[in-house]
């Protein structure tokens, strides 16, 4: 099912005019999507979507994970203040959360959902998750970039 869900989302994204690429990382297929026109500033970000196999209630299921990196090379001296500001921003999100990957000094949004074992339901869930994520990222983009720039 994981390839089918990614193929389905890839088709939806390409039909909406977005550039996509498929890669395999650590044995997991990842769909990369270039987002543009985000927020009032019309900014850009990269979204990575994958399905991770998990055991749930004795059966194999898939976790759909959507990561969007919207800022890189954050100032190492400001990471704690930025993390605190992102925690406050998280209180306003409709889905997912914003965090900092300290190792690479990147700011990101992450949303994860357990997909149904029923393929049709999983496709609907994946579409809704993608729509919600894109809306959330677009809605917070300007503020998140301001925070990532160290203006907390």
mmCIF file with all atom_site columns, C-alpha atoms in Angstrom:
data_model
loop_
_atom_site.group_PDB
_atom_site.id
_atom_site.type_symbol
_atom_site.label_atom_id
_atom_site.label_alt_id
_atom_site.label_comp_id
_atom_site.label_asym_id
_atom_site.label_entity_id
_atom_site.label_seq_id
_atom_site.pdbx_PDB_ins_code
_atom_site.Cartn_x
_atom_site.Cartn_y
_atom_site.Cartn_z
_atom_site.occupancy
_atom_site.B_iso_or_equiv
_atom_site.pdbx_formal_charge
_atom_site.auth_seq_id
_atom_site.auth_comp_id
_atom_site.auth_asym_id
_atom_site.auth_atom_id
_atom_site.pdbx_PDB_model_num
ATOM 1   C CA . UNK A 1 1   ? 0.000   0.000  0.000   1.00 0.00 ? 1   UNK A CA 1
ATOM 2   C CA . UNK A 1 2   ? 2.796   2.494  0.738   1.00 0.00 ? 2   UNK A CA 1
ATOM 3   C CA . UNK A 1 3   ? 3.780   2.863  -2.917  1.00 0.00 ? 3   UNK A CA 1
ATOM 4   C CA . UNK A 1 4   ? 0.146   3.245  -3.978  1.00 0.00 ? 4   UNK A CA 1
ATOM 5   C CA . UNK A 1 5   ? -0.490  6.041  -1.443  1.00 0.00 ? 5   UNK A CA 1
ATOM 6   C CA . UNK A 1 6   ? 2.671   7.855  -2.499  1.00 0.00 ? 6   UNK A CA 1
ATOM 7   C CA . UNK A 1 7   ? 1.826   7.412  -6.173  1.00 0.00 ? 7   UNK A CA 1
ATOM 8   C CA . UNK A 1 8   ? -1.665  8.738  -5.505  1.00 0.00 ? 8   UNK A CA 1
ATOM 9   C CA . UNK A 1 9   ? -0.340  11.804 -3.649  1.00 0.00 ? 9   UNK A CA 1
ATOM 10  C CA . UNK A 1 10  ? 2.317   12.350 -6.300  1.00 0.00 ? 10  UNK A CA 1
ATOM 11  C CA . UNK A 1 11  ? -0.374  12.411 -8.990  1.00 0.00 ? 11  UNK A CA 1
ATOM 12  C CA . UNK A 1 12  ? -2.475  14.891 -6.996  1.00 0.00 ? 12  UNK A CA 1
ATOM 13  C CA . UNK A 1 13  ? 0.518   17.158 -6.435  1.00 0.00 ? 13  UNK A CA 1
ATOM 14  C CA . UNK A 1 14  ? 1.650   17.043 -10.051 1.00 0.00 ? 14  UNK A CA 1
ATOM 15  C CA . UNK A 1 15  ? -1.905  17.748 -11.224 1.00 0.00 ? 15  UNK A CA 1
ATOM 16  C CA . UNK A 1 16  ? -1.829  20.883 -9.053  1.00 0.00 ? 16  UNK A CA 1
ATOM 17  C CA . UNK A 1 17  ? 1.365   22.028 -10.824 1.00 0.00 ? 17  UNK A CA 1
ATOM 18  C CA . UNK A 1 18  ? 3.892   21.117 -8.133  1.00 0.00 ? 18  UNK A CA 1
ATOM 19  C CA . UNK A 1 19  ? 7.288   19.597 -8.898  1.00 0.00 ? 19  UNK A CA 1
ATOM 20  C CA . UNK A 1 20  ? 7.888   16.193 -7.334  1.00 0.00 ? 20  UNK A CA 1
ATOM 21  C CA . UNK A 1 21  ? 10.687  13.639 -7.139  1.00 0.00 ? 21  UNK A CA 1
ATOM 22  C CA . UNK A 1 22  ? 10.822  10.110 -5.740  1.00 0.00 ? 22  UNK A CA 1
ATOM 23  C CA . UNK A 1 23  ? 13.846  8.828  -3.852  1.00 0.00 ? 23  UNK A CA 1
ATOM 24  C CA . UNK A 1 24  ? 14.602  5.908  -1.554  1.00 0.00 ? 24  UNK A CA 1
ATOM 25  C CA . UNK A 1 25  ? 16.221  6.712  1.789   1.00 0.00 ? 25  UNK A CA 1
ATOM 26  C CA . UNK A 1 26  ? 17.128  3.968  4.261   1.00 0.00 ? 26  UNK A CA 1
ATOM 27  C CA . UNK A 1 27  ? 14.909  1.537  2.363   1.00 0.00 ? 27  UNK A CA 1
ATOM 28  C CA . UNK A 1 28  ? 11.847  3.805  2.498   1.00 0.00 ? 28  UNK A CA 1
ATOM 29  C CA . UNK A 1 29  ? 10.307  5.501  -0.537  1.00 0.00 ? 29  UNK A CA 1
ATOM 30  C CA . UNK A 1 30  ? 10.124  9.279  -0.094  1.00 0.00 ? 30  UNK A CA 1
ATOM 31  C CA . UNK A 1 31  ? 8.139   11.700 -2.223  1.00 0.00 ? 31  UNK A CA 1
ATOM 32  C CA . UNK A 1 32  ? 9.775   15.137 -2.317  1.00 0.00 ? 32  UNK A CA 1
ATOM 33  C CA . UNK A 1 33  ? 7.677   18.142 -3.260  1.00 0.00 ? 33  UNK A CA 1
ATOM 34  C CA . UNK A 1 34  ? 8.765   21.687 -3.971  1.00 0.00 ? 34  UNK A CA 1
ATOM 35  C CA . UNK A 1 35  ? 6.318   24.199 -2.502  1.00 0.00 ? 35  UNK A CA 1
ATOM 36  C CA . UNK A 1 36  ? 6.257   27.796 -3.673  1.00 0.00 ? 36  UNK A CA 1
ATOM 37  C CA . UNK A 1 37  ? 4.086   30.837 -3.095  1.00 0.00 ? 37  UNK A CA 1
ATOM 38  C CA . UNK A 1 38  ? 3.828   30.193 0.653   1.00 0.00 ? 38  UNK A CA 1
ATOM 39  C CA . UNK A 1 39  ? 2.491   32.852 2.975   1.00 0.00 ? 39  UNK A CA 1
ATOM 40  C CA . UNK A 1 40  ? 2.213   36.504 2.094   1.00 0.00 ? 40  UNK A CA 1
ATOM 41  C CA . UNK A 1 41  ? 5.903   36.534 1.231   1.00 0.00 ? 41  UNK A CA 1
ATOM 42  C CA . UNK A 1 42  ? 5.444   33.871 -1.468  1.00 0.00 ? 42  UNK A CA 1
ATOM 43  C CA . UNK A 1 43  ? 8.223   31.771 0.024   1.00 0.00 ? 43  UNK A CA 1
ATOM 44  C CA . UNK A 1 44  ? 9.403   28.273 -0.755  1.00 0.00 ? 44  UNK A CA 1
ATOM 45  C CA . UNK A 1 45  ? 9.835   25.037 1.181   1.00 0.00 ? 45  UNK A CA 1
ATOM 46  C CA . UNK A 1 46  ? 10.512  21.362 0.585   1.00 0.00 ? 46  UNK A CA 1
ATOM 47  C CA . UNK A 1 47  ? 8.045   18.716 1.726   1.00 0.00 ? 47  UNK A CA 1
ATOM 48  C CA . UNK A 1 48  ? 9.007   15.071 2.120   1.00 0.00 ? 48  UNK A CA 1
ATOM 49  C CA . UNK A 1 49  ? 6.277   12.432 2.373   1.00 0.00 ? 49  UNK A CA 1
ATOM 50  C CA . UNK A 1 50  ? 6.771   8.790  3.300   1.00 0.00 ? 50  UNK A CA 1
ATOM 51  C CA . UNK A 1 51  ? 4.847   5.779  4.551   1.00 0.00 ? 51  UNK A CA 1
ATOM 52  C CA . UNK A 1 52  ? 6.500   3.890  7.381   1.00 0.00 ? 52  UNK A CA 1
ATOM 53  C CA . UNK A 1 53  ? 5.345   0.328  8.129   1.00 0.00 ? 53  UNK A CA 1
ATOM 54  C CA . UNK A 1 54  ? 4.217   -0.235 11.724  1.00 0.00 ? 54  UNK A CA 1
ATOM 55  C CA . UNK A 1 55  ? 2.559   -3.028 13.660  1.00 0.00 ? 55  UNK A CA 1
ATOM 56  C CA . UNK A 1 56  ? -0.736  -1.825 15.154  1.00 0.00 ? 56  UNK A CA 1
ATOM 57  C CA . UNK A 1 57  ? -3.139  -4.062 17.053  1.00 0.00 ? 57  UNK A CA 1
ATOM 58  C CA . UNK A 1 58  ? -1.500  -7.145 15.591  1.00 0.00 ? 58  UNK A CA 1
ATOM 59  C CA . UNK A 1 59  ? -1.666  -6.055 11.949  1.00 0.00 ? 59  UNK A CA 1
ATOM 60  C CA . UNK A 1 60  ? 0.695   -4.261 9.587   1.00 0.00 ? 60  UNK A CA 1
ATOM 61  C CA . UNK A 1 61  ? -0.306  -0.670 8.904   1.00 0.00 ? 61  UNK A CA 1
ATOM 62  C CA . UNK A 1 62  ? 1.323   2.468  7.510   1.00 0.00 ? 62  UNK A CA 1
ATOM 63  C CA . UNK A 1 63  ? 2.190   5.751  9.187   1.00 0.00 ? 63  UNK A CA 1
ATOM 64  C CA . UNK A 1 64  ? 1.977   8.602  6.702   1.00 0.00 ? 64  UNK A CA 1
ATOM 65  C CA . UNK A 1 65  ? 4.600   11.173 7.651   1.00 0.00 ? 65  UNK A CA 1
ATOM 66  C CA . UNK A 1 66  ? 4.765   14.618 6.088   1.00 0.00 ? 66  UNK A CA 1
ATOM 67  C CA . UNK A 1 67  ? 7.821   16.766 6.853   1.00 0.00 ? 67  UNK A CA 1
ATOM 68  C CA . UNK A 1 68  ? 8.207   20.295 5.514   1.00 0.00 ? 68  UNK A CA 1
ATOM 69  C CA . UNK A 1 69  ? 11.554  22.057 5.913   1.00 0.00 ? 69  UNK A CA 1
ATOM 70  C CA . UNK A 1 70  ? 11.041  25.803 5.650   1.00 0.00 ? 70  UNK A CA 1
ATOM 71  C CA . UNK A 1 71  ? 14.343  27.163 6.970   1.00 0.00 ? 71  UNK A CA 1
ATOM 72  C CA . UNK A 1 72  ? 17.926  25.909 7.158   1.00 0.00 ? 72  UNK A CA 1
ATOM 73  C CA . UNK A 1 73  ? 21.215  27.125 8.601   1.00 0.00 ? 73  UNK A CA 1
ATOM 74  C CA . UNK A 1 74  ? 19.576  28.583 11.708  1.00 0.00 ? 74  UNK A CA 1
ATOM 75  C CA . UNK A 1 75  ? 21.843  30.604 13.989  1.00 0.00 ? 75  UNK A CA 1
ATOM 76  C CA . UNK A 1 76  ? 23.171  28.085 16.532  1.00 0.00 ? 76  UNK A CA 1
ATOM 77  C CA . UNK A 1 77  ? 23.172  30.742 19.272  1.00 0.00 ? 77  UNK A CA 1
ATOM 78  C CA . UNK A 1 78  ? 19.433  31.384 18.858  1.00 0.00 ? 78  UNK A CA 1
ATOM 79  C CA . UNK A 1 79  ? 18.102  27.804 18.710  1.00 0.00 ? 79  UNK A CA 1
ATOM 80  C CA . UNK A 1 80  ? 16.729  27.789 22.263  1.00 0.00 ? 80  UNK A CA 1
ATOM 81  C CA . UNK A 1 81  ? 14.830  31.059 21.792  1.00 0.00 ? 81  UNK A CA 1
ATOM 82  C CA . UNK A 1 82  ? 13.548  29.893 18.403  1.00 0.00 ? 82  UNK A CA 1
ATOM 83  C CA . UNK A 1 83  ? 12.407  26.560 19.864  1.00 0.00 ? 83  UNK A CA 1
ATOM 84  C CA . UNK A 1 84  ? 10.477  28.411 22.580  1.00 0.00 ? 84  UNK A CA 1
ATOM 85  C CA . UNK A 1 85  ? 8.821   30.656 19.985  1.00 0.00 ? 85  UNK A CA 1
ATOM 86  C CA . UNK A 1 86  ? 7.928   27.626 17.844  1.00 0.00 ? 86  UNK A CA 1
ATOM 87  C CA . UNK A 1 87  ? 6.361   25.970 20.898  1.00 0.00 ? 87  UNK A CA 1
ATOM 88  C CA . UNK A 1 88  ? 4.041   28.961 21.246  1.00 0.00 ? 88  UNK A CA 1
ATOM 89  C CA . UNK A 1 89  ? 3.286   28.878 17.524  1.00 0.00 ? 89  UNK A CA 1
ATOM 90  C CA . UNK A 1 90  ? 2.370   25.192 17.879  1.00 0.00 ? 90  UNK A CA 1
ATOM 91  C CA . UNK A 1 91  ? -0.584  26.194 20.059  1.00 0.00 ? 91  UNK A CA 1
ATOM 92  C CA . UNK A 1 92  ? -2.200  27.796 16.999  1.00 0.00 ? 92  UNK A CA 1
ATOM 93  C CA . UNK A 1 93  ? -1.729  24.916 14.539  1.00 0.00 ? 93  UNK A CA 1
ATOM 94  C CA . UNK A 1 94  ? -4.642  22.920 13.193  1.00 0.00 ? 94  UNK A CA 1
ATOM 95  C CA . UNK A 1 95  ? -2.409  19.876 12.641  1.00 0.00 ? 95  UNK A CA 1
ATOM 96  C CA . UNK A 1 96  ? 1.150   18.789 13.222  1.00 0.00 ? 96  UNK A CA 1
ATOM 97  C CA . UNK A 1 97  ? 3.853   20.748 14.946  1.00 0.00 ? 97  UNK A CA 1
ATOM 98  C CA . UNK A 1 98  ? 6.842   22.961 14.207  1.00 0.00 ? 98  UNK A CA 1
ATOM 99  C CA . UNK A 1 99  ? 10.246  22.034 15.537  1.00 0.00 ? 99  UNK A CA 1
ATOM 100 C CA . UNK A 1 100 ? 13.970  22.403 15.085  1.00 0.00 ? 100 UNK A CA 1
ATOM 101 C CA . UNK A 1 101 ? 16.256  19.621 13.935  1.00 0.00 ? 101 UNK A CA 1
ATOM 102 C CA . UNK A 1 102 ? 19.304  20.817 15.861  1.00 0.00 ? 102 UNK A CA 1
ATOM 103 C CA . UNK A 1 103 ? 21.838  18.543 14.167  1.00 0.00 ? 103 UNK A CA 1
ATOM 104 C CA . UNK A 1 104 ? 21.273  20.297 10.822  1.00 0.00 ? 104 UNK A CA 1
ATOM 105 C CA . UNK A 1 105 ? 19.896  23.561 12.290  1.00 0.00 ? 105 UNK A CA 1
ATOM 106 C CA . UNK A 1 106 ? 16.672  23.239 10.287  1.00 0.00 ? 106 UNK A CA 1
ATOM 107 C CA . UNK A 1 107 ? 13.151  24.417 11.104  1.00 0.00 ? 107 UNK A CA 1
ATOM 108 C CA . UNK A 1 108 ? 10.390  22.055 10.040  1.00 0.00 ? 108 UNK A CA 1
ATOM 109 C CA . UNK A 1 109 ? 6.704   21.186 10.274  1.00 0.00 ? 109 UNK A CA 1
ATOM 110 C CA . UNK A 1 110 ? 5.731   17.537 10.825  1.00 0.00 ? 110 UNK A CA 1
ATOM 111 C CA . UNK A 1 111 ? 2.380   15.781 10.603  1.00 0.00 ? 111 UNK A CA 1
ATOM 112 C CA . UNK A 1 112 ? 1.841   12.047 11.042  1.00 0.00 ? 112 UNK A CA 1
ATOM 113 C CA . UNK A 1 113 ? -1.291  9.952  10.672  1.00 0.00 ? 113 UNK A CA 1
ATOM 114 C CA . UNK A 1 114 ? -1.951  6.224  10.963  1.00 0.00 ? 114 UNK A CA 1
ATOM 115 C CA . UNK A 1 115 ? -3.554  5.111  7.703   1.00 0.00 ? 115 UNK A CA 1
ATOM 116 C CA . UNK A 1 116 ? -6.481  2.739  7.594   1.00 0.00 ? 116 UNK A CA 1
ATOM 117 C CA . UNK A 1 117 ? -5.919  -0.834 6.456   1.00 0.00 ? 117 UNK A CA 1
ATOM 118 C CA . UNK A 1 118 ? -8.674  -0.219 3.886   1.00 0.00 ? 118 UNK A CA 1
ATOM 119 C CA . UNK A 1 119 ? -7.007  1.185  0.761   1.00 0.00 ? 119 UNK A CA 1
ATOM 120 C CA . UNK A 1 120 ? -9.844  3.542  -0.244  1.00 0.00 ? 120 UNK A CA 1
ATOM 121 C CA . UNK A 1 121 ? -10.028 4.972  3.264   1.00 0.00 ? 121 UNK A CA 1
ATOM 122 C CA . UNK A 1 122 ? -6.233  5.312  3.327   1.00 0.00 ? 122 UNK A CA 1
ATOM 123 C CA . UNK A 1 123 ? -6.304  7.318  0.082   1.00 0.00 ? 123 UNK A CA 1
ATOM 124 C CA . UNK A 1 124 ? -8.949  9.652  1.537   1.00 0.00 ? 124 UNK A CA 1
ATOM 125 C CA . UNK A 1 125 ? -6.992  10.025 4.792   1.00 0.00 ? 125 UNK A CA 1
ATOM 126 C CA . UNK A 1 126 ? -3.773  10.752 2.895   1.00 0.00 ? 126 UNK A CA 1
ATOM 127 C CA . UNK A 1 127 ? -5.496  13.396 0.752   1.00 0.00 ? 127 UNK A CA 1
ATOM 128 C CA . UNK A 1 128 ? -6.985  15.073 3.835   1.00 0.00 ? 128 UNK A CA 1
ATOM 129 C CA . UNK A 1 129 ? -3.662  14.933 5.673   1.00 0.00 ? 129 UNK A CA 1
ATOM 130 C CA . UNK A 1 130 ? -1.862  16.517 2.727   1.00 0.00 ? 130 UNK A CA 1
ATOM 131 C CA . UNK A 1 131 ? -4.493  19.242 2.382   1.00 0.00 ? 131 UNK A CA 1
ATOM 132 C CA . UNK A 1 132 ? -4.399  20.012 6.103   1.00 0.00 ? 132 UNK A CA 1
ATOM 133 C CA . UNK A 1 133 ? -0.609  20.066 6.146   1.00 0.00 ? 133 UNK A CA 1
ATOM 134 C CA . UNK A 1 134 ? -0.296  22.358 3.136   1.00 0.00 ? 134 UNK A CA 1
ATOM 135 C CA . UNK A 1 135 ? -2.865  24.699 4.674   1.00 0.00 ? 135 UNK A CA 1
ATOM 136 C CA . UNK A 1 136 ? -1.098  24.720 8.040   1.00 0.00 ? 136 UNK A CA 1
ATOM 137 C CA . UNK A 1 137 ? 2.333   25.334 6.504   1.00 0.00 ? 137 UNK A CA 1
ATOM 138 C CA . UNK A 1 138 ? 0.990   28.124 4.313   1.00 0.00 ? 138 UNK A CA 1
ATOM 139 C CA . UNK A 1 139 ? -0.805  29.698 7.263   1.00 0.00 ? 139 UNK A CA 1
ATOM 140 C CA . UNK A 1 140 ? 2.225   29.842 9.551   1.00 0.00 ? 140 UNK A CA 1
ATOM 141 C CA . UNK A 1 141 ? 4.924   30.287 6.934   1.00 0.00 ? 141 UNK A CA 1
ATOM 142 C CA . UNK A 1 142 ? 5.579   34.022 7.358   1.00 0.00 ? 142 UNK A CA 1
ATOM 143 C CA . UNK A 1 143 ? 5.674   33.884 11.161  1.00 0.00 ? 143 UNK A CA 1
ATOM 144 C CA . UNK A 1 144 ? 7.757   30.707 11.166  1.00 0.00 ? 144 UNK A CA 1
ATOM 145 C CA . UNK A 1 145 ? 10.357  32.213 8.825   1.00 0.00 ? 145 UNK A CA 1
ATOM 146 C CA . UNK A 1 146 ? 10.563  35.331 10.992  1.00 0.00 ? 146 UNK A CA 1
ATOM 147 C CA . UNK A 1 147 ? 11.217  33.122 14.021  1.00 0.00 ? 147 UNK A CA 1
ATOM 148 C CA . UNK A 1 148 ? 13.752  31.005 12.084  1.00 0.00 ? 148 UNK A CA 1
ATOM 149 C CA . UNK A 1 149 ? 15.574  34.203 11.103  1.00 0.00 ? 149 UNK A CA 1
ATOM 150 C CA . UNK A 1 150 ? 16.148  34.802 14.826  1.00 0.00 ? 150 UNK A CA 1
ATOM 151 C CA . UNK A 1 151 ? 13.533  37.522 15.252  1.00 0.00 ? 151 UNK A CA 1
ATOM 152 C CA . UNK A 1 152 ? 11.763  36.104 18.294  1.00 0.00 ? 152 UNK A CA 1
#
